[in-house]
Structure formats: C-alpha cells, structure tokens
C-alpha cells in the first residue's frame, strides 16, 4: 500500500512538472511568434512565465516598446485564463483551436509620458494619415494648427498613464474594459463577436448586432478645455466653438454635414465630458452612423447615442457636396519699414535666415492674426519653436512656418 501511494505521489509530481514545463515551453514559443509578427512595429518583452493547474498562464514584468514612442508600455502582470489545464495546453499548442470561452487580464499597465514621446493627435497640417482634413482638432496654442500632445498633458499634471485592462470572450459575445487612473475608462460590449487566431493573424468576426462602446472621461475633458483655452488665449466656450468648426469643416470636406444635435453633443462633450455610449458597426461605412440625403427629408432612425444615461435624439449626418477649405501655402510678405539706427525695437527679419536669431527675443504673427513673442528656441525646415514664460517655467510652442505672416526680432536698428 505504501509503495502504491508513493508511486501515485511520484506520478502526480512528474505529471505536474511535465504540465508546468510544457506550458512554459509552449508559451515561450507563442511569445516568440508574437515578437516576430510584431517586430516591424516594436519590441515585445514577455517577462517571466508561470502557470497554474487551474488553467491560467501568467506573464510577470512584460513590456511593449513601440517604435513610434520614446517610452515603453509596462505590464506588471498579464493573466490568460483558459478555464482548465487541458484547454490551456490545447490553446497554446494550436491557438486556432481555442475554446469559445476564455479571458485575458492586464494589471499594472503604466506608460510614462515625456514632452516629445507622441506625435500630435492630429498632424500639424490639419490632415490625417490618409491626407484628409482632420476631424478632431484640439488646439492648445496660439497657432490653431498646434494640437494637444503629451507635453500639454504633462503641463496639466498628467505625467503618466496607468490602469488595467480586461478582455472576456464568451460563446455569445466579447466584453472588454480599459480603466485608467484619473484619465477615464472605455467599455466595449459586442454581441455574437469572436476573436480568432489563424496563421498568426488575429481577426474579429462579428454578428448582426452592433457593438456598444461607453466612454467615461473622469473629468479629463474639463481639464483639457480649461488648459487649451488658456494656452490659446480664448475662453473655453470660444475654444469649443473652434474645435466644433474644425469638425464641421472636416465633415464638409468629406461631403457630410452633422445634424444640430450632433454638433450640440460634441460641443457639450468638449466642455463637460461625462459618460457617452454609442452603437457602432465596424464593418459598415462610417461605422454605421446614419447618413441622410439632402433631396429627401427623412425622419428615419438616428444614431443610437446616450449621454450621461439619457438618449440623444436626431443624431445623424446629411450627405452634401464636398467643400474643400482653401489654405494658402505661401505666407503674405510684410511691408518692411525703415530702421532707426541704434534704436532698440521690433524689426522685421527674413524667415529664410531665422536660425541666426536663435536665443534672441522674437515676435511672430500668424495667419489667424495671433501674435506670439518669446525666445526663439529652434528652427527646422517646416516649423520654429518660440519659448514663452508661463506659471511654472518656460514652455516652447512649435509653429508652422507656412502659417507665419510676419517675423520680427527685438534688436538695435541698423543703418540702411
């Protein structure tokens, strides 16, 4: 009897060790496959691998370094729950045979911000990556083309992003959450959708039901509105109006016009934030947002939207003729007055030689009649940076050279 018991204990220990070793080796192989698939975008570090007999795989100290970012996304703990040890081994050996119910939890997500880690949310020229006029333009500088970036978030007191994420695959839906500390959360519920992994590619198959996306800002939009309005030198209402005008112009360039309720909702969100729930169909044009025609007055369905728990009616787009905004690529040449020899003052300088005035006091007039003065920090082919003294220190403002109509330097006048 004792020999039988000893044999059973040894078999259990050998089986447990084999299970742990098998999970470790398979997980290492799958992570190697993931690193290879993502190597053109960044570097994936898997961290330490551990597992549980209940069917869980845990990665400790993982990270992702995107090539477009200067800081890595750190993941303190990533847990994959397959439901049972057999399901875990099956899923690791052949991901395409993953059972219809599993979950992934990411704890201790953190991303440290620095002033130059991110490109502008919208490019400085006011277009997106496909060359179309931008829709969401949040300007936080005297130059309206200078968009909200990581440097602005740092000056607002947001030095990093931290939180946790969760993905649950059930037989009849996908549920996902991203919760951050002090910067809001995202929640997604997608009926009849499934995540599939086939030949190293991740795809999502959807049913006939739209996904429900809920965004909660945790007061972030109020902080952004107050900060950007102050930096742009306007009141928050005027800042929101400019951002709304940019949305309308971007839609008009695409041959679309937003309804009055849609414009009011966007303006309210910019100023107050809150909880916003929308229905989206990723496979449809414009993600399923209803588009009506000008010729026929329609009273059909609107876009299902809820703001702070209440339904918002009459949210839709109307099809119109595209309207392209005209932007001059050449700045207007200023009239150069005669200089007063030996007298200090503002004197017009040639933009072509702006780099010779680095660290000098300059004054820049933009195409929107805004005037920015401060210390010239740098000059590149497309933009220059002027540093201004604000509460807490010196802040550099990048400005496109193409929108500068006048460039002046504070110096002594020269004989002509």
mmCIF file of C-alpha atoms in Angstrom:
data_model
loop_
_atom_site.group_PDB
_atom_site.id
_atom_site.type_symbol
_atom_site.label_atom_id
_atom_site.label_comp_id
_atom_site.label_asym_id
_atom_site.label_seq_id
_atom_site.Cartn_x
_atom_site.Cartn_y
_atom_site.Cartn_z
ATOM 1 C CA UNK A 1 0.000 0.000 0.000
ATOM 2 C CA UNK A 2 2.796 2.362 0.897
ATOM 3 C CA UNK A 3 4.565 1.553 -2.367
ATOM 4 C CA UNK A 4 1.355 2.275 -4.330
ATOM 5 C CA UNK A 5 0.865 5.565 -2.511
ATOM 6 C CA UNK A 6 4.485 6.518 -3.155
ATOM 7 C CA UNK A 7 4.099 5.637 -6.820
ATOM 8 C CA UNK A 8 0.961 7.752 -7.095
ATOM 9 C CA UNK A 9 2.667 10.719 -5.447
ATOM 10 C CA UNK A 10 5.629 10.393 -7.789
ATOM 11 C CA UNK A 11 3.331 10.180 -10.815
ATOM 12 C CA UNK A 12 1.428 13.272 -9.679
ATOM 13 C CA UNK A 13 4.655 15.198 -9.170
ATOM 14 C CA UNK A 14 6.013 14.064 -12.530
ATOM 15 C CA UNK A 15 2.718 14.984 -14.235
ATOM 16 C CA UNK A 16 2.665 18.383 -12.527
ATOM 17 C CA UNK A 17 6.261 19.068 -13.521
ATOM 18 C CA UNK A 18 5.534 17.931 -17.088
ATOM 19 C CA UNK A 19 2.500 20.206 -17.228
ATOM 20 C CA UNK A 20 4.477 23.208 -15.951
ATOM 21 C CA UNK A 21 7.360 22.518 -18.329
ATOM 22 C CA UNK A 22 5.002 22.012 -21.266
ATOM 23 C CA UNK A 23 3.133 25.237 -20.566
ATOM 24 C CA UNK A 24 6.391 27.156 -20.181
ATOM 25 C CA UNK A 25 7.809 25.830 -23.463
ATOM 26 C CA UNK A 26 4.591 26.379 -25.442
ATOM 27 C CA UNK A 27 4.137 29.875 -24.004
ATOM 28 C CA UNK A 28 7.729 30.742 -24.886
ATOM 29 C CA UNK A 29 7.123 29.556 -28.455
ATOM 30 C CA UNK A 30 3.893 31.531 -28.815
ATOM 31 C CA UNK A 31 5.555 34.681 -27.437
ATOM 32 C CA UNK A 32 8.414 34.199 -29.898
ATOM 33 C CA UNK A 33 5.840 34.003 -32.699
ATOM 34 C CA UNK A 34 4.214 37.197 -31.401
ATOM 35 C CA UNK A 35 7.565 39.006 -31.257
ATOM 36 C CA UNK A 36 8.294 38.010 -34.843
ATOM 37 C CA UNK A 37 4.847 39.119 -36.063
ATOM 38 C CA UNK A 38 5.205 42.497 -34.323
ATOM 39 C CA UNK A 39 8.888 43.173 -34.995
ATOM 40 C CA UNK A 40 8.145 45.802 -37.662
ATOM 41 C CA UNK A 41 6.116 47.814 -35.141
ATOM 42 C CA UNK A 42 8.098 47.451 -31.920
ATOM 43 C CA UNK A 43 9.743 45.148 -29.384
ATOM 44 C CA UNK A 44 7.713 42.799 -27.182
ATOM 45 C CA UNK A 45 9.339 41.588 -23.942
ATOM 46 C CA UNK A 46 7.491 38.651 -22.404
ATOM 47 C CA UNK A 47 8.927 38.813 -18.867
ATOM 48 C CA UNK A 48 8.701 35.809 -16.574
ATOM 49 C CA UNK A 49 6.361 32.872 -17.303
ATOM 50 C CA UNK A 50 4.367 30.991 -14.683
ATOM 51 C CA UNK A 51 1.202 28.904 -14.736
ATOM 52 C CA UNK A 52 -1.466 27.376 -12.518
ATOM 53 C CA UNK A 53 -3.046 23.951 -12.539
ATOM 54 C CA UNK A 54 -6.464 25.603 -12.847
ATOM 55 C CA UNK A 55 -5.604 26.597 -16.433
ATOM 56 C CA UNK A 56 -4.004 30.014 -16.057
ATOM 57 C CA UNK A 57 -0.896 31.388 -17.750
ATOM 58 C CA UNK A 58 0.773 34.403 -16.132
ATOM 59 C CA UNK A 59 3.431 36.751 -17.530
ATOM 60 C CA UNK A 60 5.173 38.952 -14.970
ATOM 61 C CA UNK A 61 7.082 42.095 -15.923
ATOM 62 C CA UNK A 62 6.171 42.186 -19.621
ATOM 63 C CA UNK A 63 6.520 45.316 -21.751
ATOM 64 C CA UNK A 64 5.909 46.683 -25.242
ATOM 65 C CA UNK A 65 8.208 49.278 -26.826
ATOM 66 C CA UNK A 66 6.575 50.832 -29.866
ATOM 67 C CA UNK A 67 8.989 52.273 -32.405
ATOM 68 C CA UNK A 68 6.932 55.483 -32.561
ATOM 69 C CA UNK A 69 7.145 56.075 -28.799
ATOM 70 C CA UNK A 70 10.094 57.000 -26.631
ATOM 71 C CA UNK A 71 8.736 55.201 -23.561
ATOM 72 C CA UNK A 72 7.614 51.564 -23.181
ATOM 73 C CA UNK A 73 4.208 50.339 -22.071
ATOM 74 C CA UNK A 74 4.893 48.282 -18.945
ATOM 75 C CA UNK A 75 2.631 45.383 -17.940
ATOM 76 C CA UNK A 76 3.208 44.269 -14.368
ATOM 77 C CA UNK A 77 1.048 41.159 -14.723
ATOM 78 C CA UNK A 78 -0.727 39.577 -17.700
ATOM 79 C CA UNK A 79 -3.035 36.637 -16.987
ATOM 80 C CA UNK A 80 -4.641 34.327 -19.545
ATOM 81 C CA UNK A 81 -7.386 32.080 -18.140
ATOM 82 C CA UNK A 82 -8.384 29.157 -20.377
ATOM 83 C CA UNK A 83 -10.673 27.574 -17.797
ATOM 84 C CA UNK A 84 -8.827 24.243 -17.430
ATOM 85 C CA UNK A 85 -5.308 22.827 -17.885
ATOM 86 C CA UNK A 86 -6.408 20.847 -20.959
ATOM 87 C CA UNK A 87 -7.843 23.972 -22.594
ATOM 88 C CA UNK A 88 -4.660 25.870 -21.769
ATOM 89 C CA UNK A 89 -2.389 23.291 -23.350
ATOM 90 C CA UNK A 90 -4.676 22.965 -26.374
ATOM 91 C CA UNK A 91 -4.823 26.718 -26.905
ATOM 92 C CA UNK A 92 -1.051 27.131 -26.601
ATOM 93 C CA UNK A 93 -0.317 24.190 -28.890
ATOM 94 C CA UNK A 94 -2.797 25.349 -31.556
ATOM 95 C CA UNK A 95 -4.293 28.845 -30.984
ATOM 96 C CA UNK A 96 -6.811 28.288 -33.798
ATOM 97 C CA UNK A 97 -8.470 25.602 -31.646
ATOM 98 C CA UNK A 98 -9.113 27.942 -28.723
ATOM 99 C CA UNK A 99 -12.373 27.134 -26.949
ATOM 100 C CA UNK A 100 -15.244 29.673 -27.068
ATOM 101 C CA UNK A 101 -14.706 30.932 -23.500
ATOM 102 C CA UNK A 102 -11.520 32.475 -22.106
ATOM 103 C CA UNK A 103 -10.280 35.763 -20.643
ATOM 104 C CA UNK A 104 -7.198 37.990 -20.529
ATOM 105 C CA UNK A 105 -6.447 40.431 -17.695
ATOM 106 C CA UNK A 106 -3.661 43.035 -17.746
ATOM 107 C CA UNK A 107 -2.803 44.516 -14.342
ATOM 108 C CA UNK A 108 -0.338 47.283 -13.588
ATOM 109 C CA UNK A 109 -0.372 48.949 -17.004
ATOM 110 C CA UNK A 110 1.830 52.051 -16.999
ATOM 111 C CA UNK A 111 3.154 54.466 -19.599
ATOM 112 C CA UNK A 112 5.397 57.341 -18.537
ATOM 113 C CA UNK A 113 4.914 60.494 -20.596
ATOM 114 C CA UNK A 114 7.611 62.846 -21.814
ATOM 115 C CA UNK A 115 7.172 66.049 -23.846
ATOM 116 C CA UNK A 116 8.297 64.575 -27.168
ATOM 117 C CA UNK A 117 7.082 60.977 -26.971
ATOM 118 C CA UNK A 118 3.987 61.343 -29.148
ATOM 119 C CA UNK A 119 3.287 62.877 -32.483
ATOM 120 C CA UNK A 120 0.372 65.325 -32.434
ATOM 121 C CA UNK A 121 -3.012 63.588 -32.192
ATOM 122 C CA UNK A 122 -3.773 65.393 -35.437
ATOM 123 C CA UNK A 123 -0.893 66.336 -37.728
ATOM 124 C CA UNK A 124 0.239 69.951 -37.787
ATOM 125 C CA UNK A 125 -1.022 70.429 -41.342
ATOM 126 C CA UNK A 126 -4.567 69.616 -40.186
ATOM 127 C CA UNK A 127 -4.825 66.315 -42.096
ATOM 128 C CA UNK A 128 -4.891 62.696 -41.021
ATOM 129 C CA UNK A 129 -2.560 59.887 -42.118
ATOM 130 C CA UNK A 130 -4.545 59.438 -45.352
ATOM 131 C CA UNK A 131 -4.223 63.105 -46.329
ATOM 132 C CA UNK A 132 -7.821 64.018 -45.452
ATOM 133 C CA UNK A 133 -8.772 67.081 -43.479
ATOM 134 C CA UNK A 134 -8.744 66.256 -39.768
ATOM 135 C CA UNK A 135 -11.993 65.877 -37.826
ATOM 136 C CA UNK A 136 -10.957 66.129 -34.195
ATOM 137 C CA UNK A 137 -8.768 69.219 -33.815
ATOM 138 C CA UNK A 138 -7.990 70.205 -30.220
ATOM 139 C CA UNK A 139 -5.723 73.229 -30.432
ATOM 140 C CA UNK A 140 -3.724 74.118 -27.314
ATOM 141 C CA UNK A 141 -1.558 77.011 -28.549
ATOM 142 C CA UNK A 142 -1.885 80.399 -30.254
ATOM 143 C CA UNK A 143 -1.307 78.613 -33.560
ATOM 144 C CA UNK A 144 -4.575 76.699 -34.151
ATOM 145 C CA UNK A 145 -2.686 74.011 -36.063
ATOM 146 C CA UNK A 146 -0.656 73.073 -32.980
ATOM 147 C CA UNK A 147 -2.599 70.199 -31.416
ATOM 148 C CA UNK A 148 -2.841 68.685 -27.983
ATOM 149 C CA UNK A 149 0.160 66.464 -27.269
ATOM 150 C CA UNK A 150 1.990 64.690 -24.484
ATOM 151 C CA UNK A 151 3.799 67.880 -23.473
ATOM 152 C CA UNK A 152 0.446 69.543 -22.826
ATOM 153 C CA UNK A 153 -0.696 66.589 -20.710
ATOM 154 C CA UNK A 154 2.467 66.880 -18.606
ATOM 155 C CA UNK A 155 1.867 70.595 -18.059
ATOM 156 C CA UNK A 156 -1.661 69.681 -16.955
ATOM 157 C CA UNK A 157 -0.151 67.455 -14.258
ATOM 158 C CA UNK A 158 -0.652 64.128 -16.101
ATOM 159 C CA UNK A 159 2.880 62.713 -16.082
ATOM 160 C CA UNK A 160 1.872 59.161 -16.954
ATOM 161 C CA UNK A 161 -0.975 56.819 -17.804
ATOM 162 C CA UNK A 162 -1.766 53.879 -15.539
ATOM 163 C CA UNK A 163 -4.566 51.370 -15.169
ATOM 164 C CA UNK A 164 -5.750 47.883 -16.066
ATOM 165 C CA UNK A 165 -7.435 46.098 -18.973
ATOM 166 C CA UNK A 166 -9.742 43.097 -19.271
ATOM 167 C CA UNK A 167 -10.986 41.025 -22.222
ATOM 168 C CA UNK A 168 -13.649 38.319 -21.796
ATOM 169 C CA UNK A 169 -14.583 36.011 -24.667
ATOM 170 C CA UNK A 170 -17.898 34.253 -24.079
ATOM 171 C CA UNK A 171 -19.720 31.959 -26.512
ATOM 172 C CA UNK A 172 -22.177 34.741 -27.357
ATOM 173 C CA UNK A 173 -20.163 37.990 -27.039
ATOM 174 C CA UNK A 174 -16.942 39.904 -26.417
ATOM 175 C CA UNK A 175 -16.653 42.165 -23.397
ATOM 176 C CA UNK A 176 -13.628 44.419 -22.881
ATOM 177 C CA UNK A 177 -12.696 47.163 -20.416
ATOM 178 C CA UNK A 178 -9.844 49.643 -20.081
ATOM 179 C CA UNK A 179 -9.794 51.501 -16.769
ATOM 180 C CA UNK A 180 -7.221 54.201 -16.067
ATOM 181 C CA UNK A 181 -6.370 56.247 -13.017
ATOM 182 C CA UNK A 182 -7.788 59.804 -13.326
ATOM 183 C CA UNK A 183 -7.979 59.761 -17.156
ATOM 184 C CA UNK A 184 -11.215 57.857 -17.720
ATOM 185 C CA UNK A 185 -12.247 54.452 -18.992
ATOM 186 C CA UNK A 186 -13.518 52.554 -22.036
ATOM 187 C CA UNK A 187 -16.026 49.696 -22.014
ATOM 188 C CA UNK A 188 -16.971 47.577 -25.023
ATOM 189 C CA UNK A 189 -19.734 45.001 -25.375
ATOM 190 C CA UNK A 190 -20.090 43.207 -28.737
ATOM 191 C CA UNK A 191 -22.795 40.540 -29.093
ATOM 192 C CA UNK A 192 -22.060 37.493 -31.287
ATOM 193 C CA UNK A 193 -18.447 38.578 -31.875
ATOM 194 C CA UNK A 194 -15.468 36.231 -31.652
ATOM 195 C CA UNK A 195 -11.700 36.710 -31.579
ATOM 196 C CA UNK A 196 -9.918 34.244 -33.846
ATOM 197 C CA UNK A 197 -6.226 33.499 -34.340
ATOM 198 C CA UNK A 198 -5.402 31.862 -37.661
ATOM 199 C CA UNK A 199 -1.973 31.623 -39.307
ATOM 200 C CA UNK A 200 -0.522 34.194 -36.936
ATOM 201 C CA UNK A 201 -3.207 36.802 -37.662
ATOM 202 C CA UNK A 202 -5.799 37.990 -35.164
ATOM 203 C CA UNK A 203 -9.263 38.643 -36.617
ATOM 204 C CA UNK A 204 -12.622 39.503 -35.088
ATOM 205 C CA UNK A 205 -15.761 38.037 -36.619
ATOM 206 C CA UNK A 206 -18.991 39.879 -35.831
ATOM 207 C CA UNK A 207 -22.670 39.059 -35.964
ATOM 208 C CA UNK A 208 -25.604 41.240 -36.934
ATOM 209 C CA UNK A 209 -25.682 43.215 -33.685
ATOM 210 C CA UNK A 210 -23.709 46.480 -33.292
ATOM 211 C CA UNK A 211 -21.120 46.896 -30.567
ATOM 212 C CA UNK A 212 -21.795 49.206 -27.627
ATOM 213 C CA UNK A 213 -18.903 51.494 -26.717
ATOM 214 C CA UNK A 214 -19.004 53.510 -23.495
ATOM 215 C CA UNK A 215 -16.501 56.283 -22.797
ATOM 216 C CA UNK A 216 -16.148 57.881 -19.361
ATOM 217 C CA UNK A 217 -13.704 60.782 -19.111
ATOM 218 C CA UNK A 218 -13.360 61.121 -15.281
ATOM 219 C CA UNK A 219 -13.262 64.923 -15.584
ATOM 220 C CA UNK A 220 -10.454 64.920 -18.175
ATOM 221 C CA UNK A 221 -12.325 66.976 -20.788
ATOM 222 C CA UNK A 222 -12.966 69.818 -18.337
ATOM 223 C CA UNK A 223 -9.245 69.963 -17.586
ATOM 224 C CA UNK A 224 -8.356 69.873 -21.288
ATOM 225 C CA UNK A 225 -10.882 72.595 -22.158
ATOM 226 C CA UNK A 226 -9.634 74.906 -19.402
ATOM 227 C CA UNK A 227 -5.969 74.328 -20.233
ATOM 228 C CA UNK A 228 -6.254 74.582 -24.031
ATOM 229 C CA UNK A 229 -8.447 77.684 -23.836
ATOM 230 C CA UNK A 230 -5.906 79.383 -21.581
ATOM 231 C CA UNK A 231 -2.983 78.439 -23.813
ATOM 232 C CA UNK A 232 -4.839 79.630 -26.924
ATOM 233 C CA UNK A 233 -5.745 82.915 -25.227
ATOM 234 C CA UNK A 234 -9.532 82.474 -25.500
ATOM 235 C CA UNK A 235 -12.443 81.496 -23.264
ATOM 236 C CA UNK A 236 -13.464 77.809 -23.061
ATOM 237 C CA UNK A 237 -16.698 78.487 -24.998
ATOM 238 C CA UNK A 238 -14.709 80.028 -27.866
ATOM 239 C CA UNK A 239 -12.198 77.174 -27.799
ATOM 240 C CA UNK A 240 -15.049 74.645 -28.032
ATOM 241 C CA UNK A 241 -16.579 76.609 -30.922
ATOM 242 C CA UNK A 242 -13.282 76.473 -32.835
ATOM 243 C CA UNK A 243 -12.966 72.728 -32.255
ATOM 244 C CA UNK A 244 -16.565 72.259 -33.416
ATOM 245 C CA UNK A 245 -15.874 74.365 -36.526
ATOM 246 C CA UNK A 246 -12.925 72.071 -37.310
ATOM 247 C CA UNK A 247 -15.195 69.008 -37.033
ATOM 248 C CA UNK A 248 -17.801 70.597 -39.320
ATOM 249 C CA UNK A 249 -15.122 71.606 -41.855
ATOM 250 C CA UNK A 250 -13.642 68.096 -41.828
ATOM 251 C CA UNK A 251 -17.051 66.529 -42.428
ATOM 252 C CA UNK A 252 -17.891 69.034 -45.175
ATOM 253 C CA UNK A 253 -14.640 68.110 -46.928
ATOM 254 C CA UNK A 254 -15.976 64.538 -46.977
ATOM 255 C CA UNK A 255 -19.377 65.590 -48.319
ATOM 256 C CA UNK A 256 -21.171 65.295 -44.969
ATOM 257 C CA UNK A 257 -22.991 67.719 -42.677
ATOM 258 C CA UNK A 258 -23.650 66.985 -38.979
ATOM 259 C CA UNK A 259 -27.108 67.458 -37.528
ATOM 260 C CA UNK A 260 -27.736 70.185 -34.984
ATOM 261 C CA UNK A 261 -27.991 67.641 -32.187
ATOM 262 C CA UNK A 262 -24.685 66.055 -33.174
ATOM 263 C CA UNK A 263 -22.945 69.444 -33.081
ATOM 264 C CA UNK A 264 -24.505 70.286 -29.720
ATOM 265 C CA UNK A 265 -23.473 66.903 -28.312
ATOM 266 C CA UNK A 266 -19.861 67.301 -29.483
ATOM 267 C CA UNK A 267 -19.619 70.803 -28.019
ATOM 268 C CA UNK A 268 -21.083 69.635 -24.709
ATOM 269 C CA UNK A 269 -18.618 66.753 -24.559
ATOM 270 C CA UNK A 270 -15.675 69.088 -25.200
ATOM 271 C CA UNK A 271 -16.676 71.374 -22.316
ATOM 272 C CA UNK A 272 -18.098 68.958 -19.748
ATOM 273 C CA UNK A 273 -17.124 65.398 -20.678
ATOM 274 C CA UNK A 274 -19.173 62.760 -18.853
ATOM 275 C CA UNK A 275 -20.383 59.321 -19.946
ATOM 276 C CA UNK A 276 -21.017 58.724 -23.640
ATOM 277 C CA UNK A 277 -22.408 55.461 -25.076
ATOM 278 C CA UNK A 278 -22.610 54.884 -28.827
ATOM 279 C CA UNK A 279 -23.527 51.978 -31.126
ATOM 280 C CA UNK A 280 -21.000 51.163 -33.840
ATOM 281 C CA UNK A 281 -20.851 48.719 -36.751
ATOM 282 C CA UNK A 282 -17.143 48.350 -37.654
ATOM 283 C CA UNK A 283 -17.914 46.620 -40.969
ATOM 284 C CA UNK A 284 -20.201 49.389 -42.260
ATOM 285 C CA UNK A 285 -19.351 52.740 -43.830
ATOM 286 C CA UNK A 286 -18.856 55.448 -41.181
ATOM 287 C CA UNK A 287 -19.206 52.696 -38.551
ATOM 288 C CA UNK A 288 -22.950 52.611 -39.076
ATOM 289 C CA UNK A 289 -23.677 56.294 -38.384
ATOM 290 C CA UNK A 290 -26.904 57.115 -40.311
ATOM 291 C CA UNK A 291 -26.442 59.315 -43.396
ATOM 292 C CA UNK A 292 -29.464 61.087 -44.881
ATOM 293 C CA UNK A 293 -29.763 62.817 -48.253
ATOM 294 C CA UNK A 294 -30.448 66.489 -48.926
ATOM 295 C CA UNK A 295 -33.065 65.816 -51.607
ATOM 296 C CA UNK A 296 -35.370 63.762 -49.433
ATOM 297 C CA UNK A 297 -36.356 64.921 -45.965
ATOM 298 C CA UNK A 298 -36.099 61.812 -43.887
ATOM 299 C CA UNK A 299 -37.375 61.222 -40.396
ATOM 300 C CA UNK A 300 -35.846 57.777 -40.078
ATOM 301 C CA UNK A 301 -33.610 56.381 -37.436
ATOM 302 C CA UNK A 302 -30.859 58.401 -35.825
ATOM 303 C CA UNK A 303 -27.567 57.257 -34.367
ATOM 304 C CA UNK A 304 -28.213 55.453 -31.043
ATOM 305 C CA UNK A 305 -26.356 57.654 -28.544
ATOM 306 C CA UNK A 306 -26.730 58.043 -24.789
ATOM 307 C CA UNK A 307 -25.153 60.927 -22.870
ATOM 308 C CA UNK A 308 -24.952 60.619 -19.090
ATOM 309 C CA UNK A 309 -27.621 57.903 -19.220
ATOM 310 C CA UNK A 310 -30.152 59.844 -21.342
ATOM 311 C CA UNK A 311 -30.904 59.147 -25.003
ATOM 312 C CA UNK A 312 -29.982 61.859 -27.511
ATOM 313 C CA UNK A 313 -32.421 62.085 -30.479
ATOM 314 C CA UNK A 314 -31.779 63.267 -34.038
ATOM 315 C CA UNK A 315 -28.067 62.469 -34.194
ATOM 316 C CA UNK A 316 -27.143 61.808 -37.834
ATOM 317 C CA UNK A 317 -25.205 63.053 -40.863
ATOM 318 C CA UNK A 318 -26.554 64.544 -44.099
ATOM 319 C CA UNK A 319 -24.959 63.918 -47.484
ATOM 320 C CA UNK A 320 -23.856 67.138 -49.233
ATOM 321 C CA UNK A 321 -21.423 68.296 -51.873
ATOM 322 C CA UNK A 322 -17.806 68.228 -50.618
ATOM 323 C CA UNK A 323 -16.475 71.650 -49.596
ATOM 324 C CA UNK A 324 -12.691 71.978 -49.514
ATOM 325 C CA UNK A 325 -11.157 74.672 -47.333
ATOM 326 C CA UNK A 326 -8.680 76.843 -49.193
ATOM 327 C CA UNK A 327 -5.333 77.265 -47.426
ATOM 328 C CA UNK A 328 -2.539 79.311 -48.853
ATOM 329 C CA UNK A 329 0.857 77.614 -48.876
ATOM 330 C CA UNK A 330 2.700 80.932 -49.132
ATOM 331 C CA UNK A 331 2.774 83.483 -46.327
ATOM 332 C CA UNK A 332 1.995 87.089 -47.200
ATOM 333 C CA UNK A 333 5.161 89.155 -47.456
ATOM 334 C CA UNK A 334 5.101 92.011 -44.889
ATOM 335 C CA UNK A 335 5.920 95.614 -45.672
ATOM 336 C CA UNK A 336 9.396 96.338 -44.277
ATOM 337 C CA UNK A 337 9.696 99.815 -42.674
ATOM 338 C CA UNK A 338 12.943 101.755 -42.440
ATOM 339 C CA UNK A 339 15.037 101.073 -39.354
ATOM 340 C CA UNK A 340 16.034 103.691 -36.758
ATOM 341 C CA UNK A 341 19.803 103.325 -36.415
ATOM 342 C CA UNK A 342 20.880 102.467 -32.862
ATOM 343 C CA UNK A 343 17.307 102.392 -31.502
ATOM 344 C CA UNK A 344 16.056 99.132 -29.935
ATOM 345 C CA UNK A 345 12.731 97.868 -31.195
ATOM 346 C CA UNK A 346 10.932 95.257 -33.249
ATOM 347 C CA UNK A 347 12.392 94.884 -36.715
ATOM 348 C CA UNK A 348 11.187 92.561 -39.477
ATOM 349 C CA UNK A 349 13.573 89.709 -40.276
ATOM 350 C CA UNK A 350 13.765 87.261 -43.170
ATOM 351 C CA UNK A 351 12.310 83.853 -42.300
ATOM 352 C CA UNK A 352 14.923 82.213 -44.529
ATOM 353 C CA UNK A 353 17.589 83.329 -42.043
ATOM 354 C CA UNK A 354 15.556 82.753 -38.875
ATOM 355 C CA UNK A 355 18.090 80.258 -37.497
ATOM 356 C CA UNK A 356 20.613 83.075 -36.942
ATOM 357 C CA UNK A 357 18.275 84.576 -34.310
ATOM 358 C CA UNK A 358 18.128 81.505 -32.036
ATOM 359 C CA UNK A 359 18.076 82.542 -28.347
ATOM 360 C CA UNK A 360 17.002 86.082 -29.355
ATOM 361 C CA UNK A 361 13.664 87.650 -28.475
ATOM 362 C CA UNK A 362 11.299 87.372 -31.437
ATOM 363 C CA UNK A 363 7.691 88.184 -32.284
ATOM 364 C CA UNK A 364 5.661 86.026 -34.670
ATOM 365 C CA UNK A 365 2.355 86.932 -36.325
ATOM 366 C CA UNK A 366 0.255 84.012 -37.553
ATOM 367 C CA UNK A 367 -2.266 83.798 -40.375
ATOM 368 C CA UNK A 368 -5.125 83.928 -37.835
ATOM 369 C CA UNK A 369 -3.774 87.292 -36.543
ATOM 370 C CA UNK A 370 -2.482 85.762 -33.328
ATOM 371 C CA UNK A 371 0.827 87.216 -32.100
ATOM 372 C CA UNK A 372 3.351 85.156 -30.153
ATOM 373 C CA UNK A 373 6.511 86.644 -28.666
ATOM 374 C CA UNK A 374 9.297 84.973 -26.717
ATOM 375 C CA UNK A 375 12.722 83.395 -27.084
ATOM 376 C CA UNK A 376 13.437 81.623 -30.364
ATOM 377 C CA UNK A 377 14.428 78.059 -29.442
ATOM 378 C CA UNK A 378 14.848 76.203 -32.723
ATOM 379 C CA UNK A 379 14.208 76.396 -36.464
ATOM 380 C CA UNK A 380 13.589 73.452 -38.802
ATOM 381 C CA UNK A 381 12.512 73.089 -42.406
ATOM 382 C CA UNK A 382 8.792 73.202 -41.552
ATOM 383 C CA UNK A 383 8.465 74.893 -38.145
ATOM 384 C CA UNK A 384 10.072 77.014 -35.493
ATOM 385 C CA UNK A 385 9.721 76.991 -31.713
ATOM 386 C CA UNK A 386 9.239 80.047 -29.525
ATOM 387 C CA UNK A 387 9.555 79.689 -25.740
ATOM 388 C CA UNK A 388 7.307 81.765 -23.501
ATOM 389 C CA UNK A 389 7.400 82.240 -19.743
ATOM 390 C CA UNK A 390 4.322 80.841 -18.018
ATOM 391 C CA UNK A 391 3.484 79.872 -14.479
ATOM 392 C CA UNK A 392 5.868 77.087 -13.529
ATOM 393 C CA UNK A 393 8.555 77.768 -16.107
ATOM 394 C CA UNK A 394 9.228 78.161 -19.812
ATOM 395 C CA UNK A 395 7.064 76.476 -22.457
ATOM 396 C CA UNK A 396 8.101 76.073 -26.107
ATOM 397 C CA UNK A 397 5.412 76.475 -28.791
ATOM 398 C CA UNK A 398 6.064 74.883 -32.214
ATOM 399 C CA UNK A 399 4.576 76.868 -35.129
ATOM 400 C CA UNK A 400 4.424 76.014 -38.817
ATOM 401 C CA UNK A 401 6.492 78.363 -40.959
ATOM 402 C CA UNK A 402 3.819 78.242 -43.668
ATOM 403 C CA UNK A 403 1.265 79.995 -41.424
ATOM 404 C CA UNK A 404 3.628 82.753 -40.251
ATOM 405 C CA UNK A 405 2.817 86.091 -41.893
ATOM 406 C CA UNK A 406 5.341 88.242 -40.033
ATOM 407 C CA UNK A 407 8.612 87.502 -38.219
ATOM 408 C CA UNK A 408 10.266 90.220 -36.103
ATOM 409 C CA UNK A 409 13.343 90.381 -33.894
ATOM 410 C CA UNK A 410 13.977 92.703 -30.920
ATOM 411 C CA UNK A 411 17.337 94.351 -31.668
ATOM 412 C CA UNK A 412 19.024 97.664 -32.397
ATOM 413 C CA UNK A 413 18.275 99.309 -35.733
ATOM 414 C CA UNK A 414 20.893 99.242 -38.431
ATOM 415 C CA UNK A 415 21.928 101.820 -40.977
ATOM 416 C CA UNK A 416 20.356 101.197 -44.391
#
